[in-house]
Coordinates of C-alpha atoms and ligand atoms in Angstrom, one line a residue:
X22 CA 0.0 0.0 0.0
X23 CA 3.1 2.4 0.9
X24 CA 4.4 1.7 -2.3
X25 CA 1.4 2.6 -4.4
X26 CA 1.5 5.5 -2.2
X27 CA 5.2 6.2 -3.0
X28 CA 4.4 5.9 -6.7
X29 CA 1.2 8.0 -6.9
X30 CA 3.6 11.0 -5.3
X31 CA 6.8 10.6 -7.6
X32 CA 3.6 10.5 -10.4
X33 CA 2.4 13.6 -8.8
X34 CA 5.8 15.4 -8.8
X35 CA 7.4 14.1 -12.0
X36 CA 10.3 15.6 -13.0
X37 CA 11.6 17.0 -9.8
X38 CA 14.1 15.5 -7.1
X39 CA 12.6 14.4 -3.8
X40 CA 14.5 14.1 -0.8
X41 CA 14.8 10.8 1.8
X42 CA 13.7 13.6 4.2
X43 CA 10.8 15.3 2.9
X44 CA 9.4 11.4 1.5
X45 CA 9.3 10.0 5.5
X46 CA 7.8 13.4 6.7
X47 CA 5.3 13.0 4.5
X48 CA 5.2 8.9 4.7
X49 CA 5.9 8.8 8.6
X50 CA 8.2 6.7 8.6
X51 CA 12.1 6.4 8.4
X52 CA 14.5 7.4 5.3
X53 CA 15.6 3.4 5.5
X54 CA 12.4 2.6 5.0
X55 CA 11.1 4.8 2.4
X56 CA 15.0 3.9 0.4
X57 CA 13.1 0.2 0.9
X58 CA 10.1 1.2 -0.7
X59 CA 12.2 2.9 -3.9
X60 CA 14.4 -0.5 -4.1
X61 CA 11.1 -2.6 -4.4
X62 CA 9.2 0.3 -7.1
X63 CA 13.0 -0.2 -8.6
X64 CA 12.6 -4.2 -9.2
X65 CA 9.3 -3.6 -10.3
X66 CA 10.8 -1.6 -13.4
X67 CA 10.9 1.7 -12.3
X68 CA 14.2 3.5 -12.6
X69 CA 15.1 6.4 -10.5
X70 CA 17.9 8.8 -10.2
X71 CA 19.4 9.5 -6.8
X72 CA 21.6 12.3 -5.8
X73 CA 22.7 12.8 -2.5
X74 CA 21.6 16.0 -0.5
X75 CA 18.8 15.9 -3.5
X76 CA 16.9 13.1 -3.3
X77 CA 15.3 11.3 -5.6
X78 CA 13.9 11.5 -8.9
X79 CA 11.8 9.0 -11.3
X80 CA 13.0 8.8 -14.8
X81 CA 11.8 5.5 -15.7
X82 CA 8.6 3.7 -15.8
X83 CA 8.2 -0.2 -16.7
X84 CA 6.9 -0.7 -20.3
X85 CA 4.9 -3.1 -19.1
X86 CA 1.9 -2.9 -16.9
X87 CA 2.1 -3.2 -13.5
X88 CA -0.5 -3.1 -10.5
X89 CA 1.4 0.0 -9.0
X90 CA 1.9 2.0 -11.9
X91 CA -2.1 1.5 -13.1
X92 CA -3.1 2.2 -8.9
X93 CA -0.9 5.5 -9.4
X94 CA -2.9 6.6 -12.2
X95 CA -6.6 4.9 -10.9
X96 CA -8.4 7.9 -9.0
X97 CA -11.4 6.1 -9.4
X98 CA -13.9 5.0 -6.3
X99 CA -15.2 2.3 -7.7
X100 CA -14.2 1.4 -11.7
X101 CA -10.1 -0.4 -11.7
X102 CA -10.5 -0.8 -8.0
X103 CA -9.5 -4.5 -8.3
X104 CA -7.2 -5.0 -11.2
X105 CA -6.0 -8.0 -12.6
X106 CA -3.1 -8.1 -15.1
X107 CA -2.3 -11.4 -17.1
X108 CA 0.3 -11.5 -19.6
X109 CA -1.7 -13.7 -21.9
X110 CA -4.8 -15.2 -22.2
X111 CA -7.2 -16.0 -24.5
X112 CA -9.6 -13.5 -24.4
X113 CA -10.2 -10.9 -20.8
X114 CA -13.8 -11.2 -21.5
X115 CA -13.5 -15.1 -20.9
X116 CA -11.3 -14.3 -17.9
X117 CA -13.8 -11.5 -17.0
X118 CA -17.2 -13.9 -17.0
X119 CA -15.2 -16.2 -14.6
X120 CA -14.5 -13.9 -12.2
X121 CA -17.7 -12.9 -11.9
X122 CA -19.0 -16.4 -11.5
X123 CA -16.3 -16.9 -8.6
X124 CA -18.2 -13.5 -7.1
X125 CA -15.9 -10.5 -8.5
X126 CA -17.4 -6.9 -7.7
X127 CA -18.2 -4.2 -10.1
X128 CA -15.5 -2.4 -11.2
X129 CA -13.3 -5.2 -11.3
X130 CA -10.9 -5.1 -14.3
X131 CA -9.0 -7.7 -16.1
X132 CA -6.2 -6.2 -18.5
X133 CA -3.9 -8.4 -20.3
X134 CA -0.5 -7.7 -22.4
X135 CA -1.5 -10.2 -25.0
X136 CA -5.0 -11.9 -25.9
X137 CA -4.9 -15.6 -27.9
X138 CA -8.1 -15.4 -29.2
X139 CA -9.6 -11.5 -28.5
X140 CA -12.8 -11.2 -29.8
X141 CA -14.6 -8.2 -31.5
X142 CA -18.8 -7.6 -32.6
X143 CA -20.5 -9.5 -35.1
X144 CA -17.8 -12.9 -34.4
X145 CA -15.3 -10.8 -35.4
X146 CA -11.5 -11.3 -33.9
X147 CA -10.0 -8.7 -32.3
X148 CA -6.0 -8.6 -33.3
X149 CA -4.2 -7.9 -30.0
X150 CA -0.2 -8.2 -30.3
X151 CA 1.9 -8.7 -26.7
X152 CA 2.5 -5.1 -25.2
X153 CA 1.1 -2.7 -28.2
X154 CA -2.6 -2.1 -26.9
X155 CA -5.3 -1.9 -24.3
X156 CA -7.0 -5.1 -23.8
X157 CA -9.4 -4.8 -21.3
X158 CA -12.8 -5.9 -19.8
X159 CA -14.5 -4.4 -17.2
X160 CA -17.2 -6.1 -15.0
X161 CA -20.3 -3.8 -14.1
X162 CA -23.4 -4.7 -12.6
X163 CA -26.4 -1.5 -13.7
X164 CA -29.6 -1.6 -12.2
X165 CA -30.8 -0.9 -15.9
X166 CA -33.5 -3.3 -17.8
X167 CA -32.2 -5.4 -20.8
X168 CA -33.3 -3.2 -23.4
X169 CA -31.6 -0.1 -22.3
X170 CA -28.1 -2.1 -22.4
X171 CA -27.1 -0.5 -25.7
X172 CA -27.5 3.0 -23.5
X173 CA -24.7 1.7 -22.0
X174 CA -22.6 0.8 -24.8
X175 CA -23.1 4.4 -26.0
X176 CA -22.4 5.9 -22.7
X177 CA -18.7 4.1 -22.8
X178 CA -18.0 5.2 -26.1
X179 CA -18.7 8.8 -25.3
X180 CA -16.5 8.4 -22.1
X181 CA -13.4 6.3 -24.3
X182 CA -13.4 8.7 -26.7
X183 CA -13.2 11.9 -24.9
X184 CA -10.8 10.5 -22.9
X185 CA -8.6 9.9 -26.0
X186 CA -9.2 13.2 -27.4
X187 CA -8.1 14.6 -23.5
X188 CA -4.9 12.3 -23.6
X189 CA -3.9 12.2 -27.0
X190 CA -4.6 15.9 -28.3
X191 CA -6.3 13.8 -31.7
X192 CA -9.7 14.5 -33.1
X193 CA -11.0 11.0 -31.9
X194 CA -15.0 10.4 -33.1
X195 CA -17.1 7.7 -32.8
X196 CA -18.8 5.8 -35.1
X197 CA -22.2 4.1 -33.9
X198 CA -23.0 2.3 -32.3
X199 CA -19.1 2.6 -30.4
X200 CA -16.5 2.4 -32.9
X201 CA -13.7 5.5 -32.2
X202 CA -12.6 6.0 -35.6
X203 CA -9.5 8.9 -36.5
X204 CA -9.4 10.1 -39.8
X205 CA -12.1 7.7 -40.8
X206 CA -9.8 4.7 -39.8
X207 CA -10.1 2.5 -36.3
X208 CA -8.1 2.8 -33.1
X209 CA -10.8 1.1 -30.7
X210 CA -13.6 -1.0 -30.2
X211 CA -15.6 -1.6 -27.5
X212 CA -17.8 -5.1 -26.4
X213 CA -20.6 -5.6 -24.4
X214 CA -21.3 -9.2 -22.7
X215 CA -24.2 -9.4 -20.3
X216 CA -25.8 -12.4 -18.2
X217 CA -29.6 -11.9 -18.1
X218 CA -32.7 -13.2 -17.2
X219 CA -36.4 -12.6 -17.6
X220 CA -34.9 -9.0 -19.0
X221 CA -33.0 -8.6 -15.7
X222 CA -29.1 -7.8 -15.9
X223 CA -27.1 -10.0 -13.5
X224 CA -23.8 -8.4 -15.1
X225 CA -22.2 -6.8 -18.3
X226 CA -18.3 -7.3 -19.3
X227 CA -17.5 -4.8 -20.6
X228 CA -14.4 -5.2 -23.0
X229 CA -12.2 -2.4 -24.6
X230 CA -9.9 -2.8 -26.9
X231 CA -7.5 0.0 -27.9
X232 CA -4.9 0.1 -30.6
X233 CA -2.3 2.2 -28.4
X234 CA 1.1 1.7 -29.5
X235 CA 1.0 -0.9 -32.5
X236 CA 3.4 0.4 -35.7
X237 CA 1.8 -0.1 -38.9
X238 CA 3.7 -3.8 -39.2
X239 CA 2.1 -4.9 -36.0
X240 CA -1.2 -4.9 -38.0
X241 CA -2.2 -7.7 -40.8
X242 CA -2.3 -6.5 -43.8
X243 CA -5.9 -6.6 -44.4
X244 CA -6.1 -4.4 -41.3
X245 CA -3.8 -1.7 -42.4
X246 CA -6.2 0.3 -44.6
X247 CA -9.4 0.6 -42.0
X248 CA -7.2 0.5 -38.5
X249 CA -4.8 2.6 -37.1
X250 CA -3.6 3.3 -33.7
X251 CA -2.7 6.2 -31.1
X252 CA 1.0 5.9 -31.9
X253 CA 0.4 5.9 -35.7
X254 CA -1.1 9.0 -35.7
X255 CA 0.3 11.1 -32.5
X256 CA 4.1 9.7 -33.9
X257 CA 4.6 9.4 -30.0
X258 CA 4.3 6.1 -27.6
X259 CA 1.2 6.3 -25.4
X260 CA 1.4 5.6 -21.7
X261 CA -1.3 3.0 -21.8
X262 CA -2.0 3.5 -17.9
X263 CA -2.7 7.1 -18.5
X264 CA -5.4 6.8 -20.9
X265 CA -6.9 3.6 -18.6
X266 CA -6.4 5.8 -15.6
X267 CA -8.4 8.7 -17.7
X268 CA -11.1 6.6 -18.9
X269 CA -11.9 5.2 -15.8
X270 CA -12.3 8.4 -14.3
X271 CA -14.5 9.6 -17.4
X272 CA -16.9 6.2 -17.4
X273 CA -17.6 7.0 -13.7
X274 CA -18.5 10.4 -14.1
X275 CA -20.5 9.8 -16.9
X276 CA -22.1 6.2 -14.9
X277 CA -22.7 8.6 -12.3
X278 CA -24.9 11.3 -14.1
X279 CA -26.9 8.7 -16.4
X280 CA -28.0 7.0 -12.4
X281 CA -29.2 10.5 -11.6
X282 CA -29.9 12.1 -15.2
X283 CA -30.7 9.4 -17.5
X284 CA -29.7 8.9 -20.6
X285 CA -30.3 12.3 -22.5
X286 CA -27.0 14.1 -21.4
X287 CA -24.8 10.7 -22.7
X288 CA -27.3 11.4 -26.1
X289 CA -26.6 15.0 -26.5
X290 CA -22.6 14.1 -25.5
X291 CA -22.5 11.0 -27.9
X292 CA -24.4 13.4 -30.8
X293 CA -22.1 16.0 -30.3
X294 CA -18.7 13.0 -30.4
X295 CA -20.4 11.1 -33.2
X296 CA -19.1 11.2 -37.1
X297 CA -21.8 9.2 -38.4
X298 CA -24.7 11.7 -38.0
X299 CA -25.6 13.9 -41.1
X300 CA -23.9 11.9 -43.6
X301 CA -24.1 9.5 -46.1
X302 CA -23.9 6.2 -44.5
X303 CA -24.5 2.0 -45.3
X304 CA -26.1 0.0 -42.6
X305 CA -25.4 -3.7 -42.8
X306 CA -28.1 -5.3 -40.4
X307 CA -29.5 -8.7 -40.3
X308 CA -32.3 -7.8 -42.1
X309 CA -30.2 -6.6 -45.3
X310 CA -28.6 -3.3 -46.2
X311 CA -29.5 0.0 -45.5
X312 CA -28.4 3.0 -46.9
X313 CA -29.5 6.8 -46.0
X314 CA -28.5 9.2 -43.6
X315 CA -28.2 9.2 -39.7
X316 CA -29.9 12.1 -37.9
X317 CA -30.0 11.4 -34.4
X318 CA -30.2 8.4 -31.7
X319 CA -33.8 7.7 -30.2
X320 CA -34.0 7.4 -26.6
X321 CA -33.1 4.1 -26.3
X322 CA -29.9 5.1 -28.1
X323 CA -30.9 3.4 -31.1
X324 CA -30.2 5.0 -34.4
X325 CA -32.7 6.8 -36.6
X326 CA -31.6 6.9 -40.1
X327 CA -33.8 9.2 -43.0
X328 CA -33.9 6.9 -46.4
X329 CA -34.0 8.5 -49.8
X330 CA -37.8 9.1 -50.0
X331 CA -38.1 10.4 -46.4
X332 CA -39.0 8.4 -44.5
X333 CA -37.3 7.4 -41.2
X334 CA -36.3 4.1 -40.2
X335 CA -35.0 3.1 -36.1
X336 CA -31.8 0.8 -36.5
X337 CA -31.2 -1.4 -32.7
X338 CA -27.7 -3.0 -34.8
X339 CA -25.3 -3.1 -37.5
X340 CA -22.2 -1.9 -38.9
X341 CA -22.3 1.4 -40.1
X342 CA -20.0 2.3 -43.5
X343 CA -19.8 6.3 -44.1
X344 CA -20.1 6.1 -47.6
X345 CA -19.0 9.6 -48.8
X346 CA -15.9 11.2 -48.4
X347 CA -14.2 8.0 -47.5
X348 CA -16.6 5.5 -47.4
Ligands
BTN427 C1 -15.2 -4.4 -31.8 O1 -15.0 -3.3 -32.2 O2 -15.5 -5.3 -32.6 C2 -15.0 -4.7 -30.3 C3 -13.6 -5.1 -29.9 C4 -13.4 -5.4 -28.5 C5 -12.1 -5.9 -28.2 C6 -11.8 -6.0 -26.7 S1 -10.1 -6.3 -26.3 C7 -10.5 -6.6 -24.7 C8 -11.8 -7.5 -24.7 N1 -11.4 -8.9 -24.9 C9 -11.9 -9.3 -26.0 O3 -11.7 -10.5 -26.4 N2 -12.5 -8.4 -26.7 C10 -12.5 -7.1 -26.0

């Protein structure tokens, strides 16, 4: 606990020198003991400088996730409270669902470097490469009916993407019903798992996947023209547990006003984030294609779309194309 503690102030103060003093006045406890606290942050990955009569000063942080590092950046009071880090699995989501079986709490989060078999909508896979990206499911439990799970899904978007756009400085948008999209191509996706019955939620998993820090070689090749990722198009490395520590804090704000507000502030926030409203755009569905143009959600957050002759038609699913610039 001391040493998440340790971290979160080094976090807090980055870039200066901090002396053995001033760390046990503020820690209560002795310079030996704090220099303890630094050697165990140090075997955990973290490289810092030490001067004497300075202090000292963290100039390194583990490239790889690590419970104290994500802690130091978690300021949430419930979301990434309980964290669970795997190097590789087959997919979190599967990880996720068993945790909750075995009785994990909301807010529990499963992160892994590497996912064997990731999973996106529709049956799709999700490529996720060792160490390049966010892979991440999140368990919650809403006291929301069935139906108005897809509020949810909307309500996570907004929350991803504006905490991209905070982190990254890039003009992130979100195709519905949750894809963020930059310049028309992919960095993130976002699943939705939920155990009901008789319309009652016992639990969603929610899984994010982020395309952080892959180079355009870490993608297949018949990924390369719709996906890109944060470091493509910032031309910097993303510090993954900033943008989880971000988004966490954004999904509980937002979680918090839709249990007092409802769903119209994530609407107007998700209208105002979206790129697929007053455009040209092709709707695969189940029941065939659809083509027209979006012009708002409904209040179930489904998507109204005007056709050609007018009239309006309510779409619950699918997979959006924007047909004109770049369709
Ligand atoms: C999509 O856009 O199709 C959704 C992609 C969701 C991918 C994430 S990565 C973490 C979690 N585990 C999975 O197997 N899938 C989700």
């Amino acid at each position: 606990m001391m040493t998440d503690r340790l971290l979160a102030y080094f976090m807090d103060n980055k870039d200066q020198y901090i002396s053995g003093e001033q760390l046990s006045r503020e820690f209560g406890c002795s310079r030996t003991a704090i220099w303890k606290q630094i050697n165990v942050l140090r075997l955990n990955g973290y490289s810092f400088d030490a001067i004497p009569r300075r202090g000292y000063r963290l100039i390194g942080e583990p490239s790889r996730f690590s419970v104290h590092s994500l802690l130091a950046h978690v300021k949430t009071e419930i979301l990434g409270r309980s964290i669970r880090l795997f190097d590789e699995v087959d997919s979190t989501q599967n990880v996720a669902h068993k945790l909750v079986r075995e009785g994990a709490q909301e807010g529990t989060i499963v992160i892994a470097e590497a996912q064997t078999a990731g999973r996106g909508r529709m049956g799709r896979k999700w490529h996720s490469p060792k160490g390049k990206g966010i892979w991440m499911s999140l368990v919650l439990k809403p006291e929301i009916p069935l139906p108005l799970l897809s509020q949810l899904t909307l309500l996570i978007a907004v929350a991803l993407c504006r905490s991209v756009r905070r982190v990254t400085g890039l003009e992130a948008g979100i195709k519905w019903p949750n894809d963020l999209l930059v310049d028309g191509r992919k960095i993130s996706g976002i699943l939705l798992e939920s155990s009901a019955e008789d319309e009652r939620l016992h639990y969603v998993i929610a899984g994010i996947g982020i395309s952080a820090n892959l180079e355009e070689k870490d993608f297949p090749p018949e990924l390369r023209n719709a996906a890109t990722s944060l470091l493509i198009e910032t031309g910097r490395e993303i510090e993954r547990e900033v943008l989880i520590g971000d988004f966490l804090g954004q999904l509980e704000e937002f979680y918090r006003l839709y249990t007092q507000q409802g769903f119209t502030p994530i609407r107007l926030l998700w209208e105002a984030l979206s790129v697929s409203l007053h455009r040209p755009i092709r709707v695969n569905t189940e029941r065939g294609v659809v083509e027209g143009s979006a012009v708002a959600l409904d209040e179930t957050g489904a998507l109204i779309v005007e056709l050609e002759d007018g009239k309006r038609m309510t779409l619950y699913s699918g997979e959006v194309h924007l047909t004109k610039p770049d369709s």
